[in-house]
Coordinates of C-alpha atoms in Angstrom, one line a residue:
M1 CA 32.1 -49.8 -5.1
G2 CA 32.2 -49.6 -9.2
Y3 CA 30.9 -52.2 -11.5
D4 CA 30.9 -56.1 -11.8
I5 CA 33.6 -56.6 -14.6
E6 CA 31.1 -60.2 -15.2
R7 CA 28.1 -57.9 -15.9
F8 CA 29.9 -56.6 -19.2
V9 CA 30.3 -57.8 -23.0
G10 CA 33.7 -58.2 -24.6
Y11 CA 37.2 -57.1 -23.5
V12 CA 37.4 -53.9 -20.5
N13 CA 41.2 -51.4 -20.5
E14 CA 42.7 -52.8 -18.1
G15 CA 43.5 -48.7 -17.1
L16 CA 39.6 -48.3 -16.5
L17 CA 39.7 -50.6 -13.4
C18 CA 39.7 -49.5 -10.2
S19 CA 43.3 -49.9 -8.7
I20 CA 41.2 -50.6 -5.0
C21 CA 37.9 -52.7 -6.0
R22 CA 39.7 -53.8 -9.4
D23 CA 36.0 -53.8 -10.8
V24 CA 34.9 -51.2 -13.3
L25 CA 35.2 -47.7 -13.1
E26 CA 32.4 -46.0 -10.9
D27 CA 32.3 -42.3 -10.4
P28 CA 35.8 -42.2 -11.4
L29 CA 39.3 -40.0 -10.2
Q30 CA 42.5 -39.3 -11.0
A31 CA 45.5 -39.2 -8.7
P32 CA 48.0 -36.7 -9.5
C33 CA 50.5 -40.3 -10.7
E34 CA 47.6 -40.9 -13.0
H35 CA 46.0 -43.9 -11.6
A36 CA 42.1 -43.9 -11.3
F37 CA 39.9 -44.6 -8.5
C38 CA 36.6 -44.7 -7.5
T39 CA 35.3 -42.0 -6.2
A40 CA 33.7 -44.0 -2.8
C41 CA 36.9 -46.3 -2.8
I42 CA 39.4 -42.8 -3.1
H43 CA 37.9 -41.9 -0.4
G44 CA 37.5 -44.9 2.2
W45 CA 41.5 -45.3 1.2
L46 CA 42.5 -42.0 2.2
V47 CA 40.5 -42.3 5.8
H48 CA 43.2 -44.1 7.3
H49 CA 46.5 -43.8 4.4
S50 CA 48.1 -40.5 2.9
N51 CA 50.2 -42.3 -0.7
C52 CA 48.4 -43.5 -3.8
P53 CA 47.4 -47.7 -3.0
E54 CA 49.7 -48.4 -6.0
D55 CA 53.4 -46.6 -6.1
R56 CA 53.1 -44.6 -2.1
Q57 CA 53.0 -41.5 -3.9
V58 CA 51.6 -39.0 -1.4
I59 CA 48.8 -38.3 -2.7
D60 CA 45.5 -35.6 -0.4
V61 CA 41.4 -35.3 -1.3
S62 CA 42.4 -31.7 -2.7
L63 CA 44.4 -33.3 -5.7
L64 CA 42.0 -36.0 -6.9
R65 CA 41.0 -34.1 -10.5
P66 CA 38.3 -35.7 -12.8
L67 CA 39.5 -38.0 -15.6
Y68 CA 40.9 -36.9 -19.4
R69 CA 37.6 -36.9 -21.2
Y70 CA 39.6 -39.7 -24.1
M71 CA 39.0 -42.4 -20.4
K72 CA 35.7 -41.2 -20.1
N73 CA 34.8 -41.9 -23.7
D74 CA 36.2 -45.1 -23.8
L75 CA 34.5 -46.1 -20.3
N76 CA 31.1 -44.7 -20.9
R77 CA 31.2 -46.8 -24.8
L78 CA 31.4 -50.0 -22.8
Q79 CA 28.6 -52.3 -22.5
L80 CA 27.0 -54.8 -19.3
H81 CA 23.6 -56.2 -18.7
C82 CA 21.6 -54.9 -16.7
R83 CA 21.9 -56.0 -12.4
N84 CA 18.7 -57.4 -13.7
R85 CA 19.1 -60.4 -15.5
E86 CA 19.0 -63.0 -13.2
Y87 CA 15.3 -61.8 -12.8
G88 CA 15.0 -62.3 -16.5
C89 CA 16.0 -58.9 -17.6
E90 CA 17.8 -59.5 -21.1
M91 CA 19.1 -55.5 -21.7
V92 CA 22.6 -54.6 -22.8
C93 CA 22.7 -51.6 -23.2
S94 CA 26.1 -48.6 -22.8
L95 CA 27.8 -47.8 -19.2
E96 CA 26.2 -44.6 -19.8
S97 CA 22.4 -44.9 -20.0
I98 CA 22.8 -48.5 -17.6
D99 CA 21.1 -46.4 -14.5
R100 CA 18.5 -44.9 -16.7
H101 CA 17.3 -48.3 -17.8
E102 CA 17.2 -49.7 -13.9
R103 CA 15.8 -46.8 -12.5
E104 CA 12.5 -47.9 -14.6
C105 CA 13.1 -51.2 -15.4
E106 CA 10.3 -53.2 -15.1
Y107 CA 12.8 -56.5 -13.7
S108 CA 13.4 -53.9 -10.6
Q109 CA 12.8 -55.0 -7.6
I110 CA 10.8 -52.2 -4.9
P111 CA 9.5 -52.6 -1.4
C112 CA 5.7 -52.4 -1.3
S113 CA 3.8 -49.0 -0.5
N114 CA 1.7 -50.8 2.3
A115 CA 2.9 -49.6 5.9
G116 CA 3.4 -52.6 7.4
C117 CA 4.5 -54.8 4.7
T118 CA 8.3 -55.8 4.0
V119 CA 7.2 -57.4 0.8
Q120 CA 9.7 -56.6 -2.3
V121 CA 8.7 -57.3 -5.4
E122 CA 8.9 -56.5 -9.6
R123 CA 8.3 -53.6 -10.3
R124 CA 5.7 -55.4 -13.1
H125 CA 4.3 -57.0 -10.6
L126 CA 3.5 -54.1 -8.4
D127 CA -0.8 -53.7 -9.0
G128 CA -1.1 -57.6 -8.3
H129 CA 0.5 -57.9 -4.9
L130 CA -0.8 -54.6 -4.1
A131 CA -4.2 -56.2 -5.3
V132 CA -3.9 -59.1 -3.4
C133 CA -1.5 -57.5 -0.2
E134 CA -2.9 -58.5 3.6
F135 CA -1.9 -54.6 4.0
R136 CA -4.0 -53.4 2.0
S137 CA -5.7 -50.3 3.5
R138 CA -10.1 -50.6 2.2
A139 CA -13.0 -48.7 2.6
C140 CA -15.6 -50.4 5.1
P141 CA -18.4 -52.5 2.9
N142 CA -21.0 -51.2 6.3
G143 CA -21.1 -47.1 5.0
C144 CA -19.2 -46.2 7.8
G145 CA -16.6 -44.1 6.0
Y146 CA -13.3 -45.6 7.7
T147 CA -10.3 -47.3 5.9
L148 CA -9.9 -50.5 6.4
L149 CA -6.3 -53.1 6.4
S150 CA -7.0 -56.6 5.8
A151 CA -6.0 -57.5 9.1
E152 CA -8.3 -55.3 10.7
D153 CA -11.6 -57.2 9.0
S154 CA -12.7 -59.0 11.6
Q155 CA -11.5 -56.6 14.4
H156 CA -13.4 -53.3 13.3
N157 CA -16.7 -52.1 14.7
C158 CA -18.7 -49.5 12.6
V159 CA -20.6 -47.7 15.6
A160 CA -17.6 -48.4 18.0
E161 CA -15.2 -46.3 14.5
L162 CA -17.8 -43.6 14.8
R163 CA -18.2 -43.0 18.6
T164 CA -14.9 -42.2 18.5
E165 CA -14.8 -40.0 15.7
L166 CA -17.7 -38.6 16.8
E167 CA -15.9 -37.4 20.4
L168 CA -12.9 -36.9 18.0
L169 CA -15.3 -34.5 16.1
R170 CA -16.4 -32.9 19.2
S171 CA -13.4 -32.0 21.2
E172 CA -11.8 -30.4 17.8
M173 CA -14.7 -28.4 17.8
I174 CA -15.0 -26.6 21.0
C175 CA -11.0 -26.4 20.6
R176 CA -12.3 -24.5 17.1
V177 CA -15.0 -22.7 20.0
E178 CA -12.8 -21.3 22.2
E179 CA -9.9 -20.7 19.9
A180 CA -12.8 -18.0 18.3
K181 CA -14.0 -16.7 21.5
H182 CA -10.7 -16.3 22.3
E183 CA -10.2 -14.3 19.1
M184 CA -13.7 -12.5 19.5
E185 CA -12.8 -11.5 23.0
S186 CA -9.8 -9.8 22.1
R187 CA -11.5 -8.5 18.3
L188 CA -13.8 -7.0 21.2
D189 CA -12.0 -5.5 24.0
S190 CA -9.2 -3.7 20.5
Q191 CA -12.6 -2.5 19.2
R192 CA -13.9 -1.3 22.8
R193 CA -10.8 0.7 23.6
H194 CA -10.7 2.1 20.1
M195 CA -14.0 3.1 20.3
V196 CA -13.2 4.9 23.4
Q197 CA -10.2 6.6 22.3
K198 CA -12.6 7.7 19.0
E199 CA -15.1 9.5 21.5
S200 CA -12.5 11.5 23.8
I201 CA -11.6 12.6 20.8
L202 CA -14.5 14.1 19.3
Q203 CA -16.0 14.8 22.3
N204 CA -12.7 17.0 22.3
E205 CA -13.5 18.4 18.7
I206 CA -17.0 19.2 19.8
E207 CA -15.8 21.6 21.6
E208 CA -13.4 23.3 20.0
L209 CA -16.2 23.6 17.9
K210 CA -18.5 25.3 20.7
S211 CA -16.0 27.6 21.5
Q212 CA -15.4 28.3 17.6
M213 CA -19.2 29.0 17.2
S214 CA -20.1 31.2 20.0
R215 CA -16.8 32.9 18.9
L216 CA -18.5 33.0 15.9
M217 CA -21.5 34.4 17.0
S218 CA -19.8 36.9 18.7
D219 CA -17.8 38.4 15.2
V220 CA -21.9 38.1 13.8
R221 CA -23.1 39.8 17.0
S222 CA -20.6 43.2 16.4
L223 CA -21.1 43.1 12.6
M224 CA -25.0 43.7 13.1
A225 CA -23.7 46.1 15.6
A226 CA -21.6 47.6 13.2
E227 CA -24.3 47.1 10.8
R228 CA -26.9 49.4 12.5
Q229 CA -24.1 52.1 13.1
H230 CA -23.3 52.0 8.8
R231 CA -27.2 52.3 8.9
Q232 CA -27.5 55.2 10.7
E233 CA -24.1 57.2 9.3
L234 CA -25.9 56.7 5.6
E235 CA -29.4 58.2 7.2
Q236 CA -27.6 61.3 8.5
A237 CA -25.9 61.9 5.5
E238 CA -28.9 61.2 3.0
L239 CA -30.2 64.0 5.2
E240 CA -27.7 66.1 5.5
K241 CA -27.2 65.2 1.0
R242 CA -30.7 66.9 0.8
E243 CA -30.0 69.4 3.1
L244 CA -27.1 70.5 0.8
M245 CA -28.9 70.1 -1.4
E246 CA -31.7 72.1 -0.9
L247 CA -28.8 75.2 0.0
L248 CA -27.3 74.9 -3.2
K249 CA -30.7 75.0 -4.2
G250 CA -31.7 78.3 -3.4
L251 CA -27.7 79.6 -3.6
Q252 CA -28.5 79.0 -7.7
K253 CA -32.0 80.9 -7.1
D254 CA -30.1 83.5 -5.9
C255 CA -27.5 83.6 -8.2
R256 CA -30.4 83.5 -11.1
L257 CA -30.9 86.4 -9.2
T258 CA -27.5 88.1 -9.2
T259 CA -27.5 87.7 -12.8
A260 CA -30.8 89.2 -13.8
E261 CA -29.8 92.0 -11.6
G262 CA -27.1 92.9 -13.5
S263 CA -27.7 92.8 -16.7
R264 CA -30.5 94.9 -16.5
K265 CA -28.0 97.3 -14.9
S266 CA -26.0 97.0 -18.2
N267 CA -29.6 98.1 -19.9
F268 CA -30.2 101.0 -18.5
R269 CA -28.1 104.5 -18.5
P270 CA -24.7 105.3 -16.0
L271 CA -25.9 106.6 -13.1
T272 CA -24.7 110.3 -11.8
R273 CA -23.4 110.5 -9.4
L274 CA -26.5 112.4 -7.4
E275 CA -29.1 109.3 -8.8
S276 CA -25.7 106.4 -7.0
V277 CA -25.8 108.8 -3.6
K278 CA -29.2 108.6 -3.7
R279 CA -29.6 104.6 -5.0
K280 CA -26.9 103.0 -1.9
P281 CA -29.1 103.7 1.1
S282 CA -31.9 100.6 -1.7
W283 CA -28.2 98.6 -1.9
K284 CA -27.3 98.4 1.8
R285 CA -30.8 97.4 2.9
E286 CA -30.4 94.8 0.5
S287 CA -27.3 93.5 1.7
K288 CA -29.2 93.7 4.9
E289 CA -31.7 91.8 4.3
R290 CA -29.5 88.5 2.7
E291 CA -27.2 88.8 5.8
Q292 CA -30.2 87.7 7.7
V293 CA -31.4 85.3 6.0
W294 CA -27.8 83.8 6.2
C295 CA -28.2 84.4 10.2
D296 CA -31.7 82.5 9.9
C297 CA -30.5 79.1 8.0
S298 CA -29.0 76.5 10.7
F299 CA -27.0 73.5 9.5
S300 CA -25.4 70.1 10.7
P301 CA -21.8 70.7 11.5
K302 CA -21.2 68.4 8.4
A303 CA -23.4 70.6 5.9
E304 CA -21.9 74.1 7.2
M305 CA -18.1 71.5 6.1
W306 CA -19.4 71.0 2.8
L307 CA -20.4 74.0 2.5
H308 CA -17.3 76.4 3.2
Q309 CA -15.9 73.9 0.9
L310 CA -18.1 74.8 -2.0
M311 CA -18.1 78.2 -1.0
P312 CA -15.4 80.9 -0.2
P313 CA -15.4 82.2 3.1
A314 CA -16.0 85.3 1.5
S315 CA -19.1 84.6 0.2
L316 CA -20.7 83.1 4.1
P317 CA -21.6 85.9 6.2
V318 CA -20.0 86.6 9.3

């Protein structure tokens, strides 16, 4: 439905009137034949008809378009009275701003906000009505904290209300305690299962560590036995080393003696054949004595091996 033409100040162009309700256009739409209608009016018309109410041309909802801009501007510039004029509002404003004014108008009739109250009062008188409304709520003057309606003042019993409130609180607390109990039991069961699983895992890890420890102890014992054997071998090698050192010292002494004898021979004149023949038995005797010394010496197998490496086989006794 459109705006009542009686509310407007001055002349209203015929082209700005709805062709169906004959009031000033409200939320206008335009047909292809350029006739304008209120949105609610044309939608209601097309429910039962399929043509324009002015010239009977076929139209459809999908063919409706917004009003031309120049017509929209003319429509918005129209001046009209507030709809609360009968209650005392004298405001006259443009059609473009009338909705905003009427939402905030002090003369608008609004319902009381108290539950059960059906009275409608002007916005400016709402606070005064709420102060005396028989459906208004207020706290109990005896201090029980219960919210009272004016109609319930004579029937209010603080003790009964507090007892009822206490029972409600008790039942609510019991429900919460039961819920908390069930939740805690569920959590404890979950924790218990988790702890059992964790204990099993830890037990397996302990067994694995024990097996690893036993293997390590076996390896340590093997290493200690190898170390003892190696130490014995080192002691044996040290003993053989001392024997070789003594042998080398003896060899060096023999070498020095041989060198000294050679130097003494070089200082004498050459022997005659007779003298050399005479001396031959003494040289043979010394050689036999040296061979007897070598044969009297006893060495370990490794010492004999090192001795053979240090001295050529020809220099050793057979």
